[in-house]
Every structure is written in structure tokens, then in C-alpha cells.
Amino acid sequence: MNLFVISGRLTRPVELKQSNGGFYGRISIAVDKGLSKSKKEEYQKAGKATADFLTVTVFDKVAENCEKFLDKGSSVLIQGRITFNTYTNQNNEKGYRTDLIANSVEFLDSPKSNKGQDTGSDQSFKPADNSNFDDFDDADIFNPVDIDDDDIPF
């Protein structure tokens, strides 16, 4: 299965472009390398990057929504596929390129309208009302249930 899932922050605004087939854009994101605290400090002292910088291509409605609602620093979760392409450069030399193509982009921050202006909607996490579980007796789940073999659908 050809699938990638990455989470990171945009390093610049999304620039929407139009081609013959529709809209597309490229999302440049910084993805944390997941280093331990000590390893991260070691990298920083040595001037090494503690994040990987990736470019993901988005198309059509996904591209339009990314351009409209995301800005530099926005946090995203991207799912997609990896493609491998060949090309010939101006010197007639064959080259190879790996592209990340987004199938979906999930906006992890509050939605923005017109880039940077808060829409006023509060999309923060609100826990479900679990008050009805206070009376739940978990001993009930261990009581055997009498089921006739003819009632089982398989």
C-alpha cells in the first residue's frame, strides 16, 4: 500500500496555481524528527536541523481550501501517496524526483478566514458528557449471556 501520514507546520503560505486540469498548490511543511530532548539539544548545538522540510502537492478543492484557510505556522495532518517521476533537464540529462501527493489535509488549528483573521468559531476540544457512566457496574460485562446457536448469523 502506498500511503504516507505526516504532521507538521507550514513554513510559508500556500500558493495556488492553475493548470489545464484545475488548481494545484504546494505545501511546504516542517516535520519534527522526534528526537529525544538530549539529542535535540545536541543537534541544535551542532547547527543541525531538528525537523525535516517536506513539500507536498495538493490538487483541486483541497488546494483551494489550503490556500484559503492555511498560513505560515498552521498545523496540519496530511495523508497521501508517494510518486516517483523521471524527467529530462535542459542538458538532456535524465533526472528522478520523488513527490508527495496529498489525498487529504486536516487542519489542526482553529480555522482562519482570509488568512490570519479568526472566524470567531471555537473549535477547541470539548469532552463528551460521560456522567451516565458513573452508575455503570463493570461486573455486568462478565456475566455469561445465554445465546442459542441458531440465533448466530454465521
PDB file of N, CA and C in Angstrom, residues 47-121:
ATOM      1  N   GLY A  47      24.267  22.846  15.105  1.00  0.00           N
ATOM      2  CA  GLY A  47      23.700  23.564  13.967  1.00  0.00           C
ATOM      3  C   GLY A  47      22.955  22.664  13.000  1.00  0.00           C
ATOM      4  N   LYS A  48      22.590  21.468  13.457  1.00  0.00           N
ATOM      5  CA  LYS A  48      21.850  20.534  12.607  1.00  0.00           C
ATOM      6  C   LYS A  48      20.352  20.785  12.745  1.00  0.00           C
ATOM      7  N   ALA A  49      19.610  20.493  11.701  1.00  0.00           N
ATOM      8  CA  ALA A  49      18.153  20.672  11.713  1.00  0.00           C
ATOM      9  C   ALA A  49      17.497  19.621  12.608  1.00  0.00           C
ATOM     10  N   THR A  50      16.509  20.063  13.383  1.00  0.00           N
ATOM     11  CA  THR A  50      15.741  19.141  14.224  1.00  0.00           C
ATOM     12  C   THR A  50      14.404  18.798  13.576  1.00  0.00           C
ATOM     13  N   ALA A  51      14.216  19.257  12.363  1.00  0.00           N
ATOM     14  CA  ALA A  51      13.000  18.961  11.596  1.00  0.00           C
ATOM     15  C   ALA A  51      13.376  18.652  10.157  1.00  0.00           C
ATOM     16  N   ASP A  52      12.517  17.886   9.507  1.00  0.00           N
ATOM     17  CA  ASP A  52      12.651  17.650   8.073  1.00  0.00           C
ATOM     18  C   ASP A  52      11.704  18.611   7.366  1.00  0.00           C
ATOM     19  N   PHE A  53      12.124  19.140   6.239  1.00  0.00           N
ATOM     20  CA  PHE A  53      11.309  20.079   5.485  1.00  0.00           C
ATOM     21  C   PHE A  53      10.845  19.390   4.208  1.00  0.00           C
ATOM     22  N   LEU A  54       9.537  19.195   4.100  1.00  0.00           N
ATOM     23  CA  LEU A  54       8.954  18.437   3.001  1.00  0.00           C
ATOM     24  C   LEU A  54       8.000  19.310   2.198  1.00  0.00           C
ATOM     25  N   THR A  55       7.878  19.000   0.926  1.00  0.00           N
ATOM     26  CA  THR A  55       6.926  19.692   0.065  1.00  0.00           C
ATOM     27  C   THR A  55       5.890  18.677  -0.397  1.00  0.00           C
ATOM     28  N   VAL A  56       4.626  19.029  -0.196  1.00  0.00           N
ATOM     29  CA  VAL A  56       3.511  18.162  -0.556  1.00  0.00           C
ATOM     30  C   VAL A  56       2.650  18.890  -1.582  1.00  0.00           C
ATOM     31  N   THR A  57       2.251  18.195  -2.624  1.00  0.00           N
ATOM     32  CA  THR A  57       1.396  18.783  -3.654  1.00  0.00           C
ATOM     33  C   THR A  57      -0.059  18.450  -3.362  1.00  0.00           C
ATOM     34  N   VAL A  58      -0.914  19.483  -3.460  1.00  0.00           N
ATOM     35  CA  VAL A  58      -2.355  19.323  -3.261  1.00  0.00           C
ATOM     36  C   VAL A  58      -3.075  19.757  -4.534  1.00  0.00           C
ATOM     37  N   PHE A  59      -4.228  19.167  -4.794  1.00  0.00           N
ATOM     38  CA  PHE A  59      -4.958  19.459  -6.022  1.00  0.00           C
ATOM     39  C   PHE A  59      -6.397  19.883  -5.744  1.00  0.00           C
ATOM     40  N   ASP A  60      -6.961  20.612  -6.698  1.00  0.00           N
ATOM     41  CA  ASP A  60      -8.367  20.966  -6.788  1.00  0.00           C
ATOM     42  C   ASP A  60      -8.921  21.566  -5.503  1.00  0.00           C
ATOM     43  N   LYS A  61     -10.016  21.020  -4.976  1.00  0.00           N
ATOM     44  CA  LYS A  61     -10.699  21.610  -3.823  1.00  0.00           C
ATOM     45  C   LYS A  61      -9.801  21.608  -2.583  1.00  0.00           C
ATOM     46  N   VAL A  62      -9.013  20.565  -2.419  1.00  0.00           N
ATOM     47  CA  VAL A  62      -8.084  20.518  -1.281  1.00  0.00           C
ATOM     48  C   VAL A  62      -7.096  21.677  -1.381  1.00  0.00           C
ATOM     49  N   ALA A  63      -6.586  21.925  -2.577  1.00  0.00           N
ATOM     50  CA  ALA A  63      -5.646  23.030  -2.791  1.00  0.00           C
ATOM     51  C   ALA A  63      -6.314  24.365  -2.506  1.00  0.00           C
ATOM     52  N   GLU A  64      -7.536  24.543  -2.986  1.00  0.00           N
ATOM     53  CA  GLU A  64      -8.257  25.797  -2.761  1.00  0.00           C
ATOM     54  C   GLU A  64      -8.488  26.043  -1.271  1.00  0.00           C
ATOM     55  N   ASN A  65      -8.900  24.998  -0.541  1.00  0.00           N
ATOM     56  CA  ASN A  65      -9.133  25.147   0.895  1.00  0.00           C
ATOM     57  C   ASN A  65      -7.841  25.419   1.658  1.00  0.00           C
ATOM     58  N   CYS A  66      -6.753  24.783   1.250  1.00  0.00           N
ATOM     59  CA  CYS A  66      -5.464  25.039   1.906  1.00  0.00           C
ATOM     60  C   CYS A  66      -5.043  26.490   1.700  1.00  0.00           C
ATOM     61  N   GLU A  67      -5.198  26.986   0.480  1.00  0.00           N
ATOM     62  CA  GLU A  67      -4.820  28.372   0.193  1.00  0.00           C
ATOM     63  C   GLU A  67      -5.697  29.347   0.973  1.00  0.00           C
ATOM     64  N   LYS A  68      -6.959  29.007   1.119  1.00  0.00           N
ATOM     65  CA  LYS A  68      -7.912  29.896   1.782  1.00  0.00           C
ATOM     66  C   LYS A  68      -7.766  29.912   3.301  1.00  0.00           C
ATOM     67  N   PHE A  69      -7.512  28.754   3.914  1.00  0.00           N
ATOM     68  CA  PHE A  69      -7.575  28.648   5.368  1.00  0.00           C
ATOM     69  C   PHE A  69      -6.242  28.450   6.076  1.00  0.00           C
ATOM     70  N   LEU A  70      -5.152  28.184   5.352  1.00  0.00           N
ATOM     71  CA  LEU A  70      -3.865  27.942   5.997  1.00  0.00           C
ATOM     72  C   LEU A  70      -2.914  29.105   5.766  1.00  0.00           C
ATOM     73  N   ASP A  71      -2.004  29.285   6.702  1.00  0.00           N
ATOM     74  CA  ASP A  71      -0.988  30.321   6.595  1.00  0.00           C
ATOM     75  C   ASP A  71       0.305  29.780   7.213  1.00  0.00           C
ATOM     76  N   LYS A  72       1.361  30.512   7.088  1.00  0.00           N
ATOM     77  CA  LYS A  72       2.637  30.117   7.679  1.00  0.00           C
ATOM     78  C   LYS A  72       2.435  29.823   9.168  1.00  0.00           C
ATOM     79  N   GLY A  73       2.922  28.671   9.614  1.00  0.00           N
ATOM     80  CA  GLY A  73       2.797  28.270  11.012  1.00  0.00           C
ATOM     81  C   GLY A  73       1.586  27.407  11.307  1.00  0.00           C
ATOM     82  N   SER A  74       0.644  27.278  10.353  1.00  0.00           N
ATOM     83  CA  SER A  74      -0.534  26.440  10.568  1.00  0.00           C
ATOM     84  C   SER A  74      -0.125  24.988  10.739  1.00  0.00           C
ATOM     85  N   SER A  75      -0.792  24.318  11.653  1.00  0.00           N
ATOM     86  CA  SER A  75      -0.513  22.914  11.930  1.00  0.00           C
ATOM     87  C   SER A  75      -1.459  22.036  11.107  1.00  0.00           C
ATOM     88  N   VAL A  76      -0.895  21.015  10.427  1.00  0.00           N
ATOM     89  CA  VAL A  76      -1.681  20.148   9.553  1.00  0.00           C
ATOM     90  C   VAL A  76      -1.306  18.681   9.738  1.00  0.00           C
ATOM     91  N   LEU A  77      -2.244  17.832   9.379  1.00  0.00           N
ATOM     92  CA  LEU A  77      -2.020  16.389   9.291  1.00  0.00           C
ATOM     93  C   LEU A  77      -2.365  16.016   7.857  1.00  0.00           C
ATOM     94  N   ILE A  78      -1.410  15.443   7.142  1.00  0.00           N
ATOM     95  CA  ILE A  78      -1.587  15.156   5.720  1.00  0.00           C
ATOM     96  C   ILE A  78      -1.471  13.651   5.480  1.00  0.00           C
ATOM     97  N   GLN A  79      -2.421  13.127   4.713  1.00  0.00           N
ATOM     98  CA  GLN A  79      -2.376  11.738   4.273  1.00  0.00           C
ATOM     99  C   GLN A  79      -2.299  11.741   2.751  1.00  0.00           C
ATOM    100  N   GLY A  80      -1.500  10.857   2.213  1.00  0.00           N
ATOM    101  CA  GLY A  80      -1.373  10.834   0.768  1.00  0.00           C
ATOM    102  C   GLY A  80      -0.570   9.666   0.259  1.00  0.00           C
ATOM    103  N   ARG A  81      -0.052   9.838  -0.955  1.00  0.00           N
ATOM    104  CA  ARG A  81       0.715   8.779  -1.610  1.00  0.00           C
ATOM    105  C   ARG A  81       2.030   9.353  -2.138  1.00  0.00           C
ATOM    106  N   ILE A  82       2.967   8.472  -2.374  1.00  0.00           N
ATOM    107  CA  ILE A  82       4.281   8.850  -2.878  1.00  0.00           C
ATOM    108  C   ILE A  82       4.365   8.455  -4.341  1.00  0.00           C
ATOM    109  N   THR A  83       4.831   9.377  -5.182  1.00  0.00           N
ATOM    110  CA  THR A  83       5.024   9.052  -6.596  1.00  0.00           C
ATOM    111  C   THR A  83       6.489   9.247  -6.964  1.00  0.00           C
ATOM    112  N   PHE A  84       6.953   8.447  -7.910  1.00  0.00           N
ATOM    113  CA  PHE A  84       8.322   8.536  -8.403  1.00  0.00           C
ATOM    114  C   PHE A  84       8.254   8.909  -9.874  1.00  0.00           C
ATOM    115  N   ASN A  85       8.918   9.995 -10.245  1.00  0.00           N
ATOM    116  CA  ASN A  85       8.840  10.503 -11.615  1.00  0.00           C
ATOM    117  C   ASN A  85      10.230  10.679 -12.216  1.00  0.00           C
ATOM    118  N   THR A  86      10.294  10.586 -13.525  1.00  0.00           N
ATOM    119  CA  THR A  86      11.536  10.869 -14.249  1.00  0.00           C
ATOM    120  C   THR A  86      11.304  12.096 -15.117  1.00  0.00           C
ATOM    121  N   TYR A  87      12.382  12.791 -15.397  1.00  0.00           N
ATOM    122  CA  TYR A  87      12.302  13.972 -16.257  1.00  0.00           C
ATOM    123  C   TYR A  87      13.633  14.123 -16.975  1.00  0.00           C
ATOM    124  N   THR A  88      13.629  14.962 -18.010  1.00  0.00           N
ATOM    125  CA  THR A  88      14.855  15.286 -18.737  1.00  0.00           C
ATOM    126  C   THR A  88      15.096  16.779 -18.577  1.00  0.00           C
ATOM    127  N   ASN A  89      16.279  17.147 -18.089  1.00  0.00           N
ATOM    128  CA  ASN A  89      16.565  18.571 -17.856  1.00  0.00           C
ATOM    129  C   ASN A  89      17.038  19.251 -19.146  1.00  0.00           C
ATOM    130  N   GLN A  90      17.423  20.525 -19.018  1.00  0.00           N
ATOM    131  CA  GLN A  90      17.829  21.315 -20.197  1.00  0.00           C
ATOM    132  C   GLN A  90      19.085  20.780 -20.869  1.00  0.00           C
ATOM    133  N   ASN A  91      19.916  20.076 -20.112  1.00  0.00           N
ATOM    134  CA  ASN A  91      21.139  19.491 -20.669  1.00  0.00           C
ATOM    135  C   ASN A  91      20.891  18.086 -21.237  1.00  0.00           C
ATOM    136  N   ASN A  92      19.604  17.726 -21.362  1.00  0.00           N
ATOM    137  CA  ASN A  92      19.210  16.430 -21.880  1.00  0.00           C
ATOM    138  C   ASN A  92      19.659  15.278 -20.976  1.00  0.00           C
ATOM    139  N   GLU A  93      19.762  15.555 -19.685  1.00  0.00           N
ATOM    140  CA  GLU A  93      20.126  14.536 -18.705  1.00  0.00           C
ATOM    141  C   GLU A  93      18.863  14.063 -17.999  1.00  0.00           C
ATOM    142  N   LYS A  94      18.796  12.767 -17.778  1.00  0.00           N
ATOM    143  CA  LYS A  94      17.638  12.183 -17.121  1.00  0.00           C
ATOM    144  C   LYS A  94      17.753  12.397 -15.615  1.00  0.00           C
ATOM    145  N   GLY A  95      16.660  12.817 -15.005  1.00  0.00           N
ATOM    146  CA  GLY A  95      16.627  13.021 -13.561  1.00  0.00           C
ATOM    147  C   GLY A  95      15.459  12.274 -12.937  1.00  0.00           C
ATOM    148  N   TYR A  96      15.517  12.120 -11.624  1.00  0.00           N
ATOM    149  CA  TYR A  96      14.479  11.406 -10.885  1.00  0.00           C
ATOM    150  C   TYR A  96      13.975  12.298  -9.764  1.00  0.00           C
ATOM    151  N   ARG A  97      12.678  12.201  -9.507  1.00  0.00           N
ATOM    152  CA  ARG A  97      12.090  13.034  -8.465  1.00  0.00           C
ATOM    153  C   ARG A  97      11.049  12.214  -7.712  1.00  0.00           C
ATOM    154  N   THR A  98      11.028  12.377  -6.387  1.00  0.00           N
ATOM    155  CA  THR A  98      10.019  11.758  -5.538  1.00  0.00           C
ATOM    156  C   THR A  98       9.052  12.852  -5.107  1.00  0.00           C
ATOM    157  N   ASP A  99       7.763  12.638  -5.351  1.00  0.00           N
ATOM    158  CA  ASP A  99       6.749  13.632  -4.990  1.00  0.00           C
ATOM    159  C   ASP A  99       5.797  13.059  -3.957  1.00  0.00           C
ATOM    160  N   LEU A 100       5.392  13.908  -3.025  1.00  0.00           N
ATOM    161  CA  LEU A 100       4.363  13.566  -2.054  1.00  0.00           C
ATOM    162  C   LEU A 100       3.066  14.216  -2.529  1.00  0.00           C
ATOM    163  N   ILE A 101       2.048  13.408  -2.783  1.00  0.00           N
ATOM    164  CA  ILE A 101       0.765  13.890  -3.291  1.00  0.00           C
ATOM    165  C   ILE A 101      -0.280  13.690  -2.191  1.00  0.00           C
ATOM    166  N   ALA A 102      -0.907  14.780  -1.758  1.00  0.00           N
ATOM    167  CA  ALA A 102      -1.891  14.702  -0.673  1.00  0.00           C
ATOM    168  C   ALA A 102      -3.226  14.181  -1.171  1.00  0.00           C
ATOM    169  N   ASN A 103      -3.806  13.254  -0.424  1.00  0.00           N
ATOM    170  CA  ASN A 103      -5.188  12.834  -0.646  1.00  0.00           C
ATOM    171  C   ASN A 103      -6.116  13.659   0.248  1.00  0.00           C
ATOM    172  N   SER A 104      -5.628  13.969   1.467  1.00  0.00           N
ATOM    173  CA  SER A 104      -6.417  14.787   2.390  1.00  0.00           C
ATOM    174  C   SER A 104      -5.485  15.585   3.287  1.00  0.00           C
ATOM    175  N   VAL A 105      -5.959  16.757   3.680  1.00  0.00           N
ATOM    176  CA  VAL A 105      -5.226  17.635   4.585  1.00  0.00           C
ATOM    177  C   VAL A 105      -6.176  18.010   5.713  1.00  0.00           C
ATOM    178  N   GLU A 106      -5.786  17.680   6.920  1.00  0.00           N
ATOM    179  CA  GLU A 106      -6.601  18.014   8.083  1.00  0.00           C
ATOM    180  C   GLU A 106      -5.994  19.234   8.760  1.00  0.00           C
ATOM    181  N   PHE A 107      -6.811  20.261   8.969  1.00  0.00           N
ATOM    182  CA  PHE A 107      -6.357  21.486   9.619  1.00  0.00           C
ATOM    183  C   PHE A 107      -6.431  21.279  11.133  1.00  0.00           C
ATOM    184  N   LEU A 108      -5.296  21.354  11.819  1.00  0.00           N
ATOM    185  CA  LEU A 108      -5.258  21.066  13.246  1.00  0.00           C
ATOM    186  C   LEU A 108      -5.437  22.302  14.112  1.00  0.00           C
ATOM    187  N   ASP A 109      -5.334  23.491  13.522  1.00  0.00           N
ATOM    188  CA  ASP A 109      -5.547  24.741  14.246  1.00  0.00           C
ATOM    189  C   ASP A 109      -6.980  25.197  14.043  1.00  0.00           C
ATOM    190  N   SER A 110      -7.363  26.239  14.780  1.00  0.00           N
ATOM    191  CA  SER A 110      -8.670  26.855  14.550  1.00  0.00           C
ATOM    192  C   SER A 110      -8.721  27.361  13.124  1.00  0.00           C
ATOM    193  N   PRO A 111      -9.889  27.243  12.489  1.00  0.00           N
ATOM    194  CA  PRO A 111      -9.979  27.707  11.103  1.00  0.00           C
ATOM    195  C   PRO A 111      -9.748  29.207  11.002  1.00  0.00           C
ATOM    196  N   LYS A 112      -9.092  29.597   9.939  1.00  0.00           N
ATOM    197  CA  LYS A 112      -8.834  31.012   9.683  1.00  0.00           C
ATOM    198  C   LYS A 112      -9.605  31.423   8.448  1.00  0.00           C
ATOM    199  N   SER A 113     -10.086  32.637   8.456  1.00  0.00           N
ATOM    200  CA  SER A 113     -10.768  33.180   7.294  1.00  0.00           C
ATOM    201  C   SER A 113      -9.919  34.314   6.761  1.00  0.00           C
ATOM    202  N   ASN A 114      -9.711  34.335   5.480  1.00  0.00           N
ATOM    203  CA  ASN A 114      -8.863  35.362   4.851  1.00  0.00           C
ATOM    204  C   ASN A 114      -7.487  35.420   5.495  1.00  0.00           C
ATOM    205  N   LYS A 115      -6.949  34.277   5.813  1.00  0.00           N
ATOM    206  CA  LYS A 115      -5.587  34.142   6.333  1.00  0.00           C
ATOM    207  C   LYS A 115      -5.277  35.066   7.503  1.00  0.00           C
ATOM    208  N   GLY A 116      -5.390  34.529   8.687  1.00  0.00           N
ATOM    209  CA  GLY A 116      -4.951  35.265   9.866  1.00  0.00           C
ATOM    210  C   GLY A 116      -6.072  35.922  10.631  1.00  0.00           C
ATOM    211  N   GLN A 117      -7.234  36.093  10.041  1.00  0.00           N
ATOM    212  CA  GLN A 117      -8.338  36.681  10.779  1.00  0.00           C
ATOM    213  C   GLN A 117      -9.166  35.545  11.347  1.00  0.00           C
ATOM    214  N   ASP A 118      -9.281  35.511  12.667  1.00  0.00           N
ATOM    215  CA  ASP A 118     -10.021  34.447  13.319  1.00  0.00           C
ATOM    216  C   ASP A 118     -11.489  34.546  12.957  1.00  0.00           C
ATOM    217  N   THR A 119     -12.112  33.417  12.664  1.00  0.00           N
ATOM    218  CA  THR A 119     -13.521  33.412  12.283  1.00  0.00           C
ATOM    219  C   THR A 119     -14.428  33.539  13.487  1.00  0.00           C
ATOM    220  N   GLY A 120     -13.876  33.441  14.682  1.00  0.00           N
ATOM    221  CA  GLY A 120     -14.680  33.551  15.884  1.00  0.00           C
ATOM    222  C   GLY A 120     -15.251  32.218  16.331  1.00  0.00           C
ATOM    223  N   SER A 121     -15.165  31.209  15.512  1.00  0.00           N
ATOM    224  CA  SER A 121     -15.695  29.914  15.923  1.00  0.00           C
ATOM    225  C   SER A 121     -14.680  29.225  16.815  1.00  0.00           C
TER     226      SER A 121
END
